[in-house]
Amino acid sequence: MSKIVNQAAHTDNDKINALRDAFGHRAMWLYFLVSEMRKAGVEGWKDIAYRATFRCGCFQGEGFKELIDGEDLSAFETEFAEPNGNGRKIFEMEEVHKDSEHYYLDFHYCPLVEAWQKLGCTDEEIDVLCDIAMNGDRGIASVFDDFVFTLGRTIAQGHSCCEIRFDKNKE
């Protein structure tokens, strides 16, 4: 039996529900691409998936970098988690901590996990797919020399939220 509990608390906004469906569709793309690589016997399918999502994140991060001051994490949030935007509603984000050196979010719902559950993925498959998808966020953070990304516990691992952490690089 699945240990993953992933239920949206707020479902009364048609726009947000449509955007969640779009994220779910993205999750299905990832699942089917990985599944077809595995069925075809592609060696290193997991490494390929990690590299591809990381590369996508780098591309997105470069766009962010043009818009914000990369040294200040409080500015980074304007692009990553749009304080008044849809992203916060889609993932039911909670801002845990924010200052110039730390930016911490907890995501309380994940439309990607929901899509993988609907496809009948096992908890183990969902955990791997989630980590591959999160490599996009690692890619975003990698283009900023001044801070690092850490993924804590996740919904895909059976926890109540995904712990997204950005910290100023102390090096």
XYZ file of N, CA and C in Angstrom:
513
model
N 0.837 -1.186 0.000
C 0.000 0.000 0.000
C 0.884 1.252 0.000
N 0.432 2.267 -0.677
C 1.201 3.499 -0.817
C 1.306 4.242 0.511
N 2.491 4.760 0.778
C 2.707 5.598 1.957
C 2.540 7.073 1.625
N 2.334 7.370 0.346
C 2.276 8.759 -0.101
C 0.866 9.317 0.052
N 0.771 10.399 0.815
C -0.484 11.142 0.946
C -0.255 12.492 0.279
N -1.054 12.784 -0.734
C -0.844 13.992 -1.528
C -2.207 14.505 -1.965
N -2.814 15.281 -1.127
C -4.154 15.782 -1.380
C -4.136 17.303 -1.379
N -4.612 17.900 -2.455
C -4.698 19.362 -2.504
C -5.747 19.835 -1.506
N -5.404 20.848 -0.744
C -6.343 21.413 0.225
C -7.276 22.425 -0.435
N -6.795 23.071 -1.485
C -7.568 24.129 -2.144
C -7.830 23.718 -3.592
N -9.079 23.416 -3.901
C -9.421 22.922 -5.242
C -10.541 23.731 -5.890
N -10.821 24.910 -5.369
C -11.972 25.685 -5.841
C -11.615 26.751 -6.878
N -10.384 26.730 -7.404
C -9.952 27.726 -8.365
C -9.705 27.034 -9.706
N -10.555 27.315 -10.694
C -10.456 26.640 -11.991
C -9.126 26.897 -12.685
N -8.611 28.105 -12.589
C -7.328 28.428 -13.214
C -6.196 27.610 -12.589
N -6.167 27.552 -11.267
C -5.127 26.793 -10.568
C -5.270 25.305 -10.879
N -6.495 24.812 -10.932
C -6.703 23.402 -11.270
C -6.217 23.101 -12.687
N -6.431 24.009 -13.612
C -5.948 23.815 -14.988
C -4.419 23.819 -15.027
N -3.804 24.702 -14.259
C -2.345 24.737 -14.199
C -1.796 23.469 -13.536
N -2.490 22.973 -12.518
C -2.081 21.704 -11.904
C -2.156 20.570 -12.930
N -3.200 20.587 -13.747
C -3.317 19.576 -14.804
C -2.149 19.666 -15.778
N -1.717 20.885 -16.088
C -0.583 21.066 -16.993
C 0.699 20.505 -16.368
N 0.902 20.740 -15.076
C 2.056 20.155 -14.392
C 1.952 18.628 -14.383
N 0.754 18.130 -14.181
C 0.540 16.687 -14.214
C 0.858 16.107 -15.583
N 0.522 16.845 -16.618
C 0.825 16.399 -17.980
C 2.348 16.340 -18.177
N 3.048 17.308 -17.650
C 4.509 17.310 -17.702
C 5.061 16.078 -16.991
N 4.467 15.728 -15.872
C 4.897 14.542 -15.122
C 4.673 13.275 -15.943
N 3.561 13.233 -16.671
C 3.302 12.069 -17.519
C 4.336 11.968 -18.634
N 4.708 13.103 -19.229
C 5.748 13.099 -20.256
C 7.019 12.475 -19.692
N 7.425 12.924 -18.526
C 8.643 12.402 -17.923
C 8.519 10.895 -17.695
N 7.405 10.470 -17.142
C 7.201 9.042 -16.876
C 7.302 8.224 -18.161
N 6.601 8.651 -19.204
C 6.586 7.867 -20.435
C 7.940 7.897 -21.148
N 8.654 9.014 -21.111
C 10.002 9.059 -21.687
C 10.934 8.095 -20.963
N 10.914 8.127 -19.642
C 11.752 7.231 -18.851
C 11.334 5.783 -19.078
N 10.046 5.544 -19.090
C 9.530 4.185 -19.295
C 9.957 3.618 -20.649
N 9.879 4.420 -21.687
C 10.276 3.956 -23.025
C 11.779 3.721 -23.117
N 12.562 4.558 -22.459
C 14.014 4.329 -22.441
C 14.318 3.000 -21.745
N 13.636 2.756 -20.636
C 13.868 1.510 -19.896
C 13.455 0.305 -20.726
N 12.281 0.393 -21.365
C 11.799 -0.724 -22.192
C 12.723 -0.988 -23.376
N 13.333 0.052 -23.899
C 14.237 -0.094 -25.040
C 15.622 -0.574 -24.604
N 15.812 -0.716 -23.301
C 17.094 -1.189 -22.803
C 18.193 -0.155 -22.846
N 17.822 1.100 -22.822
C 18.818 2.173 -22.857
C 19.624 2.144 -21.563
N 20.914 1.887 -21.721
C 21.783 1.921 -20.553
C 21.941 3.370 -20.102
N 21.932 3.554 -18.835
C 22.113 4.904 -18.314
C 20.889 5.779 -18.451
N 19.700 5.180 -18.575
C 18.467 5.959 -18.747
C 18.286 6.970 -17.617
N 18.635 6.558 -16.410
C 18.449 7.452 -15.263
C 19.395 8.647 -15.359
N 20.643 8.386 -15.715
C 21.612 9.487 -15.876
C 21.165 10.446 -16.977
N 20.642 9.900 -18.062
C 20.139 10.736 -19.159
C 19.011 11.631 -18.659
N 18.075 11.054 -17.915
C 16.938 11.826 -17.393
C 17.418 12.916 -16.435
N 18.365 12.566 -15.570
C 18.907 13.575 -14.647
C 19.584 14.708 -15.409
N 20.398 14.364 -16.389
C 21.104 15.402 -17.155
C 20.118 16.289 -17.913
N 19.087 15.690 -18.479
C 18.112 16.467 -19.260
C 17.348 17.450 -18.379
N 16.882 16.999 -17.219
C 16.131 17.910 -16.352
C 17.050 18.978 -15.768
N 18.292 18.618 -15.470
C 19.254 19.604 -14.976
C 19.499 20.668 -16.043
N 19.680 20.225 -17.261
C 19.907 21.156 -18.378
C 18.718 22.095 -18.556
N 17.520 21.558 -18.449
C 16.312 22.390 -18.538
C 16.305 23.431 -17.412
N 16.649 23.008 -16.198
C 16.719 23.939 -15.073
C 17.751 25.029 -15.295
N 18.908 24.646 -15.858
C 19.938 25.651 -16.153
C 19.413 26.690 -17.131
N 18.707 26.229 -18.143
C 18.121 27.134 -19.128
C 17.158 28.101 -18.440
N 16.303 27.568 -17.593
C 15.347 28.403 -16.866
C 16.070 29.351 -15.908
N 17.078 28.838 -15.220
C 17.850 29.659 -14.284
C 18.544 30.823 -14.962
N 19.054 30.605 -16.166
C 19.691 31.705 -16.912
C 18.680 32.816 -17.180
N 17.443 32.438 -17.464
C 16.395 33.445 -17.641
C 16.130 34.212 -16.358
N 16.105 33.501 -15.237
C 15.935 34.155 -13.940
C 17.081 35.118 -13.673
N 18.287 34.674 -13.990
C 19.494 35.447 -13.692
C 19.470 36.810 -14.381
N 18.874 36.864 -15.546
C 18.774 38.134 -16.264
C 17.827 39.112 -15.578
N 16.922 38.586 -14.757
C 15.876 39.407 -14.159
C 16.149 39.835 -12.728
N 17.068 39.135 -12.049
C 17.255 39.420 -10.621
C 18.724 39.565 -10.265
N 18.962 40.087 -9.077
C 20.293 40.170 -8.499
C 20.605 38.806 -7.906
N 21.555 38.100 -8.474
C 21.871 36.748 -8.053
C 22.522 36.610 -6.704
N 22.819 37.710 -6.047
C 23.474 37.632 -4.746
C 22.493 37.678 -3.588
N 21.260 37.997 -3.852
C 20.284 38.215 -2.788
C 19.136 37.222 -2.928
N 19.009 36.323 -1.964
C 17.963 35.307 -2.047
C 16.564 35.887 -1.918
N 16.413 37.009 -1.248
C 15.079 37.599 -1.148
C 14.605 38.085 -2.516
N 15.518 38.431 -3.405
C 15.149 38.808 -4.769
C 14.841 37.580 -5.622
N 15.515 36.487 -5.354
C 15.329 35.246 -6.116
C 13.889 34.756 -6.058
N 13.240 34.946 -4.924
C 11.873 34.459 -4.767
C 10.910 35.072 -5.773
N 11.207 36.267 -6.252
C 10.291 36.917 -7.187
C 10.141 36.115 -8.467
N 11.156 35.351 -8.823
C 11.080 34.517 -10.020
C 10.771 33.065 -9.678
N 11.380 32.543 -8.633
C 11.214 31.130 -8.326
C 9.827 30.816 -7.781
N 9.330 31.638 -6.894
C 8.066 31.313 -6.234
C 7.044 32.434 -6.270
N 7.226 33.396 -7.120
C 6.264 34.480 -7.329
C 5.382 34.741 -6.103
N 5.758 35.671 -5.266
C 5.003 35.895 -4.027
C 3.491 36.012 -4.202
N 3.049 36.606 -5.267
C 1.609 36.725 -5.489
C 1.159 35.940 -6.716
N 1.949 34.969 -7.122
C 1.679 34.259 -8.359
C 1.005 32.918 -8.176
N 0.825 32.263 -9.296
C 0.116 30.988 -9.325
C 0.929 29.839 -8.742
N 2.249 29.902 -8.861
C 3.085 28.811 -8.369
C 2.833 28.487 -6.914
N 2.666 29.521 -6.119
C 2.417 29.297 -4.689
C 1.109 28.551 -4.462
N 0.119 28.852 -5.290
C -1.183 28.198 -5.142
C -1.161 26.777 -5.699
N -0.477 26.588 -6.822
C -0.425 25.266 -7.451
C 0.153 24.243 -6.484
N 1.271 24.583 -5.862
C 1.973 23.659 -4.981
C 1.638 23.867 -3.502
N 0.715 24.769 -3.218
C 0.330 25.107 -1.850
C 1.588 25.355 -1.004
N 2.370 26.326 -1.494
C 3.654 26.657 -0.870
C 3.463 27.449 0.408
N 4.308 27.133 1.346
C 4.393 27.887 2.595
C 5.812 28.437 2.691
N 5.914 29.732 2.853
C 7.224 30.349 3.053
C 7.622 30.127 4.504
N 8.681 29.377 4.704
C 9.125 29.023 6.046
C 10.111 30.042 6.593
N 10.999 30.513 5.717
C 12.006 31.487 6.144
C 12.509 32.239 4.919
N 12.720 33.542 5.074
C 13.242 34.338 3.966
C 14.049 35.505 4.504
N 15.295 35.592 4.051
C 16.120 36.770 4.260
C 17.164 36.764 3.146
N 18.159 37.611 3.218
C 19.134 37.715 2.128
C 20.023 36.482 2.013
N 20.061 35.629 3.045
C 20.933 34.458 3.032
C 20.196 33.124 2.995
N 18.882 33.134 3.227
C 18.111 31.885 3.267
C 16.753 32.098 2.618
N 16.340 31.105 1.871
C 14.993 31.135 1.309
C 14.448 29.713 1.378
N 13.499 29.497 2.289
C 12.981 28.165 2.558
C 11.481 28.113 2.277
N 11.106 27.108 1.507
C 9.703 26.872 1.193
C 9.342 25.433 1.519
N 8.102 25.223 1.935
C 7.530 23.886 2.028
C 6.383 23.817 1.028
N 6.411 22.794 0.186
C 5.330 22.553 -0.768
C 4.428 21.491 -0.142
N 3.151 21.809 0.011
C 2.234 20.887 0.691
C 1.404 20.037 -0.264
N 1.571 20.240 -1.549
C 0.856 19.450 -2.550
C 1.713 19.411 -3.813
N 1.655 18.285 -4.528
C 2.425 18.172 -5.764
C 1.584 17.545 -6.878
N 1.288 18.319 -7.924
C 0.508 17.776 -9.036
C 1.278 16.716 -9.830
N 2.585 16.740 -9.792
C 3.371 15.715 -10.477
C 3.187 14.377 -9.775
N 3.306 14.369 -8.455
C 3.095 13.137 -7.691
C 1.685 12.606 -7.938
N 0.708 13.495 -7.955
C -0.659 13.051 -8.208
C -0.776 12.361 -9.570
N -0.136 12.918 -10.582
C -0.183 12.312 -11.918
C 0.471 10.939 -11.912
N 1.615 10.813 -11.255
C 2.294 9.519 -11.202
C 1.466 8.497 -10.438
N 0.765 8.943 -9.406
C -0.125 8.038 -8.679
C -1.255 7.562 -9.594
N -1.821 8.482 -10.376
C -2.907 8.112 -11.296
C -2.438 7.123 -12.361
N -1.155 7.204 -12.723
C -0.599 6.271 -13.704
C -0.318 4.902 -13.095
N -0.434 4.802 -11.782
C -0.205 3.524 -11.115
C 1.243 3.257 -10.750
N 2.054 4.304 -10.709
C 3.459 4.137 -10.342
C 3.573 3.674 -8.891
N 4.596 2.885 -8.622
C 4.874 2.482 -7.245
C 5.486 3.669 -6.499
N 5.486 3.578 -5.185
C 6.116 4.630 -4.384
C 7.591 4.785 -4.751
N 8.253 3.669 -5.016
C 9.667 3.720 -5.376
C 9.854 4.451 -6.715
N 8.995 4.161 -7.686
C 9.075 4.856 -8.981
C 8.815 6.346 -8.813
N 7.830 6.679 -7.998
C 7.493 8.090 -7.769
C 8.672 8.812 -7.119
N 9.332 8.171 -6.177
C 10.478 8.785 -5.518
C 11.581 9.092 -6.531
N 11.867 8.149 -7.435
C 12.904 8.367 -8.452
C 12.474 9.451 -9.432
N 11.229 9.391 -9.908
C 10.741 10.400 -10.851
C 10.766 11.786 -10.229
N 10.389 11.882 -8.972
C 10.413 13.165 -8.264
C 11.833 13.700 -8.202
N 12.783 12.857 -7.838
C 14.156 13.326 -7.721
C 14.698 13.767 -9.077
N 14.325 13.039 -10.125
C 14.727 13.454 -11.473
C 14.128 14.819 -11.792
N 12.837 14.996 -11.517
C 12.176 16.278 -11.788
C 12.808 17.403 -10.966
N 13.166 17.112 -9.724
C 13.770 18.128 -8.863
C 15.165 18.520 -9.342
N 15.739 17.727 -10.223
C 17.039 18.099 -10.762
C 16.934 19.375 -11.594
N 15.739 19.691 -12.050
C 15.527 20.978 -12.699
C 15.774 22.123 -11.734
N 15.303 21.986 -10.503
C 15.553 23.022 -9.493
C 17.031 23.085 -9.130
N 17.679 21.935 -9.111
C 19.127 21.941 -8.881
C 19.828 22.699 -10.010
N 19.339 22.505 -11.225
C 19.899 23.217 -12.373
C 19.678 24.712 -12.278
N 18.472 25.109 -11.872
C 18.189 26.539 -11.692
C 19.202 27.138 -10.730
N 19.361 26.515 -9.579
C 20.259 27.049 -8.550
C 21.710 27.040 -9.014
N 22.079 26.081 -9.856
C 23.488 25.948 -10.248
C 24.006 27.130 -11.049
N 23.134 27.889 -11.677
C 23.611 29.023 -12.475
C 23.906 30.245 -11.599
N 23.529 30.174 -10.343
C 23.802 31.261 -9.403
C 24.997 30.866 -8.537
N 26.080 31.593 -8.666
C 27.287 31.284 -7.903
C 27.116 31.558 -6.416
N 26.151 32.372 -6.073
C 26.052 32.863 -4.707
C 25.167 32.045 -3.779
N 24.443 31.040 -4.310
C 23.660 30.222 -3.398
C 23.513 28.790 -3.900
N 23.100 27.931 -2.965
C 22.976 26.506 -3.238
C 21.569 26.026 -2.899
N 21.160 24.986 -3.571
C 19.848 24.369 -3.386
C 20.000 23.069 -2.609
N 19.091 22.849 -1.681
C 19.028 21.585 -0.961
C 17.580 21.114 -0.960
N 17.396 19.867 -1.305
C 16.077 19.248 -1.223
C 16.040 18.406 0.034
N 15.121 18.732 0.913
C 14.955 17.953 2.140
C 13.994 16.804 1.907
N 13.126 16.589 2.853
C 12.122 15.531 2.738
C 11.135 15.903 1.636
N 10.505 14.881 1.053
C 9.560 15.138 -0.041
C 8.258 14.370 0.148
N 7.241 14.867 -0.501
C 5.954 14.172 -0.554
C 6.146 12.800 -1.172
N 6.990 12.721 -2.206
C 7.233 11.454 -2.895
C 7.861 10.406 -1.984
N 8.497 10.836 -0.906
C 9.075 9.913 0.071
C 8.078 9.569 1.174
N 6.866 10.120 1.077
C 5.843 9.848 2.074
C 5.733 10.882 3.167
N 6.436 12.011 3.016
C 6.365 13.077 4.013
C 5.213 14.027 3.691
N 4.890 14.884 4.621
C 3.739 15.777 4.462
C 4.008 16.957 3.536
N 5.290 17.207 3.224
C 5.630 18.330 2.358
C 6.978 18.081 1.694
N 7.264 18.915 0.710
C 8.584 18.942 0.085
C 9.326 20.140 0.648
N 10.506 19.892 1.173
C 11.305 20.950 1.789
C 12.301 21.477 0.761
N 12.031 22.674 0.278
C 12.857 23.334 -0.729
C 13.685 24.389 -0.014
N 15.009 24.277 -0.122
C 15.884 25.175 0.627
C 16.961 25.779 -0.274
N 17.083 27.081 -0.197
C 18.153 27.809 -0.869
C 18.917 28.567 0.193
N 20.232 28.420 0.176
C 21.085 29.092 1.161
C 22.210 29.835 0.445
N 22.597 30.962 1.025
C 23.736 31.723 0.493
C 24.981 30.836 0.595
N 25.734 30.830 -0.477
C 26.958 30.054 -0.536
C 28.008 30.717 0.346
N 28.552 29.989 1.292
C 29.504 30.556 2.253
C 30.943 30.472 1.767
N 31.173 29.888 0.601
C 32.546 29.713 0.100
C 33.180 31.009 -0.308
